[in-house]
mmCIF file of C-alpha atoms in Angstrom:
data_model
loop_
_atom_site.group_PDB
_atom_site.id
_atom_site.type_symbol
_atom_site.label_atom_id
_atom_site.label_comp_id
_atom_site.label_asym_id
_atom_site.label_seq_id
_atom_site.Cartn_x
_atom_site.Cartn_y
_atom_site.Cartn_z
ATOM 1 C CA UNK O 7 27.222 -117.968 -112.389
ATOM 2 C CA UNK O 8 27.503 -118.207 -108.436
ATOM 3 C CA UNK O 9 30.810 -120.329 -108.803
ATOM 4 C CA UNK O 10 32.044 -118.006 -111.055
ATOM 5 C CA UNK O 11 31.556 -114.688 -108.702
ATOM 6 C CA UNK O 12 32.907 -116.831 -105.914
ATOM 7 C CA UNK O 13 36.365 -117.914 -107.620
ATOM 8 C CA UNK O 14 36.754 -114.273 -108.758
ATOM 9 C CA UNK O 15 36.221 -113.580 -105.092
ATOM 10 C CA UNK O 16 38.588 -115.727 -103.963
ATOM 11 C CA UNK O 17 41.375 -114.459 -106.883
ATOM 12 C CA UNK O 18 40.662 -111.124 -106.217
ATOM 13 C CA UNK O 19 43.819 -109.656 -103.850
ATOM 14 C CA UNK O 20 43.658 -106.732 -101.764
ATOM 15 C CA UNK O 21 45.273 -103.807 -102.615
ATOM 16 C CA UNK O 22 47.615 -102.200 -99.797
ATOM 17 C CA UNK O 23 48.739 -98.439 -100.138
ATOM 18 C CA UNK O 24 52.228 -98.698 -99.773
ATOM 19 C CA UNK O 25 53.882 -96.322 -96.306
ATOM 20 C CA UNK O 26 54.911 -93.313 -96.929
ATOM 21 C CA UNK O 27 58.410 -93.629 -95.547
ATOM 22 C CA UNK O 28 59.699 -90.562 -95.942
ATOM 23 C CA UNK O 29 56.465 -88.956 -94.799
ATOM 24 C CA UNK O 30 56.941 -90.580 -91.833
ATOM 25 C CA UNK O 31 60.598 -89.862 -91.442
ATOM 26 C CA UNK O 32 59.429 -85.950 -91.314
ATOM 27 C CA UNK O 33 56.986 -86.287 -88.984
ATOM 28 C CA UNK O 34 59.323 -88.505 -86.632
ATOM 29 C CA UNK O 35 61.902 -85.772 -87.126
ATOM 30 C CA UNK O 36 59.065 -82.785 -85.729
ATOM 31 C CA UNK O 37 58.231 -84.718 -83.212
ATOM 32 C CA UNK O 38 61.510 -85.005 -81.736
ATOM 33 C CA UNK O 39 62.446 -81.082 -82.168
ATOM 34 C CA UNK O 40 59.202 -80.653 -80.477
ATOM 35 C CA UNK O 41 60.257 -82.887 -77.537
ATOM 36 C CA UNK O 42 63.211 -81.319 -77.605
ATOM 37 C CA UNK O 43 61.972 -77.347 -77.651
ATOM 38 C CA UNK O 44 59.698 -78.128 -74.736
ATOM 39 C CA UNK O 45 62.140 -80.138 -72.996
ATOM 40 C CA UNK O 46 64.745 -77.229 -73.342
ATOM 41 C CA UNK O 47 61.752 -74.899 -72.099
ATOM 42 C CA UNK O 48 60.655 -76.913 -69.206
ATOM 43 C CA UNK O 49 64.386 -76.653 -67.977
ATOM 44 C CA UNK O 50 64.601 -72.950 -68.650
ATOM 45 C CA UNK O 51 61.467 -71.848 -66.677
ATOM 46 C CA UNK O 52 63.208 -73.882 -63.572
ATOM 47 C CA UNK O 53 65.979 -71.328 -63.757
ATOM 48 C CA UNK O 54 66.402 -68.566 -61.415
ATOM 49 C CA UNK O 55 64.820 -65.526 -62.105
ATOM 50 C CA UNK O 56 67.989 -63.333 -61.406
ATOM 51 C CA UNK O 57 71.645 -63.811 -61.786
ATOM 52 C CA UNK O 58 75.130 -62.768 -60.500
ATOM 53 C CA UNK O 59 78.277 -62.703 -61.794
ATOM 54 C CA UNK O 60 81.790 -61.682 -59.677
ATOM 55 C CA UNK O 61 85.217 -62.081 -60.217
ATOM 56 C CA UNK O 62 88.228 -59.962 -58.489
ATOM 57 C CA UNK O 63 91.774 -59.655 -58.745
ATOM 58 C CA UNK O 64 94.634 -58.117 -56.809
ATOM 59 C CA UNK O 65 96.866 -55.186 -58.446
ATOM 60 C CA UNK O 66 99.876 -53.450 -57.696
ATOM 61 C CA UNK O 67 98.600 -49.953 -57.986
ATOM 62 C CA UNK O 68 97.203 -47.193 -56.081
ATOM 63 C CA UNK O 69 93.298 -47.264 -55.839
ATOM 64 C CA UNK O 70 93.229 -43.584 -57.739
ATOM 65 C CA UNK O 71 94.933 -45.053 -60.529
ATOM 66 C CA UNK O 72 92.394 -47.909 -61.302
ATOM 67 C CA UNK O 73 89.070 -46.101 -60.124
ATOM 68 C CA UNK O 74 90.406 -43.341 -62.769
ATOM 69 C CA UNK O 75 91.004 -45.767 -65.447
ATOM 70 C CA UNK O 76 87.231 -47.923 -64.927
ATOM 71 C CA UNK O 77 85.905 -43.874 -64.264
ATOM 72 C CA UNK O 78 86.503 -42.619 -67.498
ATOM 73 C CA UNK O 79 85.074 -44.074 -70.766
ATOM 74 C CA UNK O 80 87.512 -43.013 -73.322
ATOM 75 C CA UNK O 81 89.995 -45.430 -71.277
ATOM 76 C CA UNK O 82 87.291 -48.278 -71.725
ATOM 77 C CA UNK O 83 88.903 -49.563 -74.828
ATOM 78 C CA UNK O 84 92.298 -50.150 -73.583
ATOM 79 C CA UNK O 85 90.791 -52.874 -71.077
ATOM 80 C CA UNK O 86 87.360 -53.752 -72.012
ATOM 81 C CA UNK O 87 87.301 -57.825 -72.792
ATOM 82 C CA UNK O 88 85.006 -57.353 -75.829
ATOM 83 C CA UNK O 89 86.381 -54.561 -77.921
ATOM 84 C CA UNK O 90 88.269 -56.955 -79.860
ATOM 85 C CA UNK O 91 84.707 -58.838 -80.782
ATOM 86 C CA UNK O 92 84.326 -56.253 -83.888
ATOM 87 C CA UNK O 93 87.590 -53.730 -84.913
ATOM 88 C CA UNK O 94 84.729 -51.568 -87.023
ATOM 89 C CA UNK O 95 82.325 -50.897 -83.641
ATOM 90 C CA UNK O 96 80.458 -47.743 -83.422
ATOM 91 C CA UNK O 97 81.000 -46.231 -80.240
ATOM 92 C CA UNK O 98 79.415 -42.854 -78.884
ATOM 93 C CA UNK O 99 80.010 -41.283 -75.881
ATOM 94 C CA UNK O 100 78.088 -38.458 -74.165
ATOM 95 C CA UNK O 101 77.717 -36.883 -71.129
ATOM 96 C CA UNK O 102 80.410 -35.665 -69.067
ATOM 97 C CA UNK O 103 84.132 -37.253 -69.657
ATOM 98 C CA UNK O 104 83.735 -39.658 -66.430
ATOM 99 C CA UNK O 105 82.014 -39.957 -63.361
ATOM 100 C CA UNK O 106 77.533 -39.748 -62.940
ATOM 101 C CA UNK O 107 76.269 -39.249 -66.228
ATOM 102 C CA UNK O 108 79.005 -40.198 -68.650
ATOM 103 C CA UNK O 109 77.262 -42.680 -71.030
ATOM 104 C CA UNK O 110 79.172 -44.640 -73.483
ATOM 105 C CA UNK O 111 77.046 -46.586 -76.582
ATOM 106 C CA UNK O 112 78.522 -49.127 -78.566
ATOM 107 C CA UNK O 113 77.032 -50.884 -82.323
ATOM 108 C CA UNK O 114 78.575 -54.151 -83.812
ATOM 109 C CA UNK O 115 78.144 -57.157 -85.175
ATOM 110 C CA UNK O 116 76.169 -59.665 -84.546
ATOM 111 C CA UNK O 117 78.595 -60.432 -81.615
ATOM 112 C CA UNK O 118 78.991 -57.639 -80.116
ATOM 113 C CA UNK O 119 75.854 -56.406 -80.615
ATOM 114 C CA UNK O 120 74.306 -52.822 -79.367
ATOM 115 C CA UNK O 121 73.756 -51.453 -76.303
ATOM 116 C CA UNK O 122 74.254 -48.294 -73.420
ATOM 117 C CA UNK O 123 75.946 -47.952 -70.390
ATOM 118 C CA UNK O 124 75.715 -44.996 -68.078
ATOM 119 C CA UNK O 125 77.347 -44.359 -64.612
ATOM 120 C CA UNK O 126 74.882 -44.070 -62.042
ATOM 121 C CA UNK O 127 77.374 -43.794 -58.913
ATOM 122 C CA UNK O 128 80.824 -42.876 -58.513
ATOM 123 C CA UNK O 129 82.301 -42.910 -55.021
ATOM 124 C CA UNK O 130 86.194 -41.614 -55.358
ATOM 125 C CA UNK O 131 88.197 -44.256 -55.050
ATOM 126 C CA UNK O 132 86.572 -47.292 -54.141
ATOM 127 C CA UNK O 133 83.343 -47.899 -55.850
ATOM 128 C CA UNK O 134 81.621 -47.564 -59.095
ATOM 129 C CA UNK O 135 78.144 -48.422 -60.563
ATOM 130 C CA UNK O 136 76.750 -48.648 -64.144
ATOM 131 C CA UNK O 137 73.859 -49.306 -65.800
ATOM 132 C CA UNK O 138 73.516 -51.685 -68.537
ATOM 133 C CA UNK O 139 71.218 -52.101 -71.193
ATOM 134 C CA UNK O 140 71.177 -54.449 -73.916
ATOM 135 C CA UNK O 141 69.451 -53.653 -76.984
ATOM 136 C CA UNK O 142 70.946 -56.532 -79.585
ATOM 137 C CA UNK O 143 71.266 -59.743 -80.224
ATOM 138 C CA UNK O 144 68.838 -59.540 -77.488
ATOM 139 C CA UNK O 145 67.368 -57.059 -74.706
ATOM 140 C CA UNK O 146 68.974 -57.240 -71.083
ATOM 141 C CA UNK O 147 68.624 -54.817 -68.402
ATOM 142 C CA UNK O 148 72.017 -54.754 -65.847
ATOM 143 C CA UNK O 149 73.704 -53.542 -63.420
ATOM 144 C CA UNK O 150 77.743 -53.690 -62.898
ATOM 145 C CA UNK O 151 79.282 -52.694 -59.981
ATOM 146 C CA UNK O 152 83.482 -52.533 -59.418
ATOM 147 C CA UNK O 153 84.885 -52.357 -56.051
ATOM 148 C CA UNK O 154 88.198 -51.373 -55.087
ATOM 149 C CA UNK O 155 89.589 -51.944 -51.889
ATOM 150 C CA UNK O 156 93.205 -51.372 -50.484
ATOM 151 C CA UNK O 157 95.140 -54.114 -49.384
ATOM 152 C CA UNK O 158 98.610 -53.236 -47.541
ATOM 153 C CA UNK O 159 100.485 -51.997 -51.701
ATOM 154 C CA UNK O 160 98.100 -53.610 -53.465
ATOM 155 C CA UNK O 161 94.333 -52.701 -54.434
ATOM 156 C CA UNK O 162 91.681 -55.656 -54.661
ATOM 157 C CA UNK O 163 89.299 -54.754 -57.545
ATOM 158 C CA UNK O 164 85.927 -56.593 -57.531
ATOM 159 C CA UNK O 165 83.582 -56.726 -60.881
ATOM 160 C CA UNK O 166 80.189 -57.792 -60.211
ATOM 161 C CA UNK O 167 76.936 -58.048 -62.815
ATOM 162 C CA UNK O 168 73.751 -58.857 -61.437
ATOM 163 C CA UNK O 169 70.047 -58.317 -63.398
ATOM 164 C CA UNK O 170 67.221 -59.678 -63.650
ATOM 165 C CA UNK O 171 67.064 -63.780 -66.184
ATOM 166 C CA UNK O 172 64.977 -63.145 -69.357
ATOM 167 C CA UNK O 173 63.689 -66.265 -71.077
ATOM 168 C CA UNK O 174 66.729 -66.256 -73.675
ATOM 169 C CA UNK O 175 68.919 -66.109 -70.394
ATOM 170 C CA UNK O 176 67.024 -68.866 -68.819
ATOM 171 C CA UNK O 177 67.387 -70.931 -71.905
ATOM 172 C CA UNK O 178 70.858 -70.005 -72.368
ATOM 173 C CA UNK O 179 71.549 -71.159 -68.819
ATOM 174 C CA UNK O 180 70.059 -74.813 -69.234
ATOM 175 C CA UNK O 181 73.275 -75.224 -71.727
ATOM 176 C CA UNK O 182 76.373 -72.842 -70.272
ATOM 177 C CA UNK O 183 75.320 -70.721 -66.818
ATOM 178 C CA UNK O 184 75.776 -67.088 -66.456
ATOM 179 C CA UNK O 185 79.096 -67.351 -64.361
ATOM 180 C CA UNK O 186 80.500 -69.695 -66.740
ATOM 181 C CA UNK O 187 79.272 -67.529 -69.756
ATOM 182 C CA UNK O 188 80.580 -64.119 -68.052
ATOM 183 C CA UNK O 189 83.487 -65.084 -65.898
ATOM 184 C CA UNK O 190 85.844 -65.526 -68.440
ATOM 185 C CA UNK O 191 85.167 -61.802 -70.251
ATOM 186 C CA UNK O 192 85.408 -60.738 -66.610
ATOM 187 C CA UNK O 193 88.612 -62.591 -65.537
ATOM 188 C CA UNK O 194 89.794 -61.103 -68.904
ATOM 189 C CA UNK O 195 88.783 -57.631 -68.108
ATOM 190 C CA UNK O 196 90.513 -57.371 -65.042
ATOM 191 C CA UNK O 197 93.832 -59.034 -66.522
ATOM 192 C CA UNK O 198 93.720 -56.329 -69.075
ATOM 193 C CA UNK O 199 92.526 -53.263 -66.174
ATOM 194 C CA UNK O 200 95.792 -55.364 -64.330
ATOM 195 C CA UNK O 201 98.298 -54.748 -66.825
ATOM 196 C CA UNK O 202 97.252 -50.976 -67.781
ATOM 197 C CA UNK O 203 97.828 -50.147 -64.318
ATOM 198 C CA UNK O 204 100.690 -51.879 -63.152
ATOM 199 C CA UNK O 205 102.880 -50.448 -66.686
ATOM 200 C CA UNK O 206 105.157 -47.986 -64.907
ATOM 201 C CA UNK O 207 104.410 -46.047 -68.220
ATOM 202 C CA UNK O 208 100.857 -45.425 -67.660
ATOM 203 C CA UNK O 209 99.921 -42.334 -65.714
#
């Protein structure tokens, strides 16, 4: 009887669960996004906590002709670098035509996204300041200032942003930086505030 429990010991084989492989594929997947979510976050909180953006450009044309132009926001269309971003935008403006107090709102798409801007200071002809505020795809508060100075024929007009980094900017900036993201829609809006000005048609 003892022999016989022993040999059935000795038959007997162990049974092994077999792995889970996908299980563990999944769980080696998480991990990684989570590595790579705090990773991206670690970077982000190293960024700095405000930004600035500038870009300028020379133009042949008087300095009333382009402070009117950036003054007035029924003209913002025939320059601004992202009307083009939705054709069906909502815009509103209120306020008075141009100058302190005119306000121009804008609702789009997902990229153009919603938002107010208001002009805060207006110094005839050399300098003017608006405030920003982002509502969508996510909140920003601004502030954009254009410059214009005379040069001999010519006028040199300055567009600066600067505001305070959220955390989407901060994480934004650990793949593109501000300038980078920016200074193209800026080098594009002066181009465009370049050519309106300089059209001997244009008044």
């Amino acid at each position: 009887m003892t022999r016989n429990r022993a040999d059935a010991g000795r038959n007997a084989k162990t049974t092994v669960q077999p792995r889970n492989r996908k299980h563990d594929m999944l769980l080696t997947i998480a991990l990684l996004i989570f590595a790579l979510v705090l990773a991206v976050f670690v970077a982000a909180q190293s960024k700095p906590d405000s930004f600035r953006v500038e870009r300028s450009l020379a133009m042949a044309a008087a300095p009333e002709k382009i402070f009117a132009l950036i003054n007035d926001f029924r003209d913002f269309g025939r320059w601004s670098p992202w009307e083009k971003l939705d054709p069906a935008m909502t815009r509103t403006l209120s306020g008075p035509s141009s100058g302190v107090g005119a306000v121009h709102a804008w609702s789009g798409n997902a990229k153009a996204g919603a938002g107010r801007m208001e002009i805060i200071e207006s110094i005839p002809v050399s300098k003017i300041v608006m405030k920003l505020d982002f509502i969508k795809p996510f909140e920003g508060h601004n502030t954009a200032i254009y410059t214009l100075t005379p040069q001999g024929e010519a006028t040199y007009v300055s567009w600066e942003m600067h505001g305070q980094s959220t955390l989407i900017t901060k994480v934004m900036q650990v793949f593109v930086s501000m300038d980078k993201l920016l200074g193209k829609d800026f080098e594009e809006g002066l181009r465009n505030i370049k050519g309106v000005v300089e059209d001997s048609r244009t008044v």
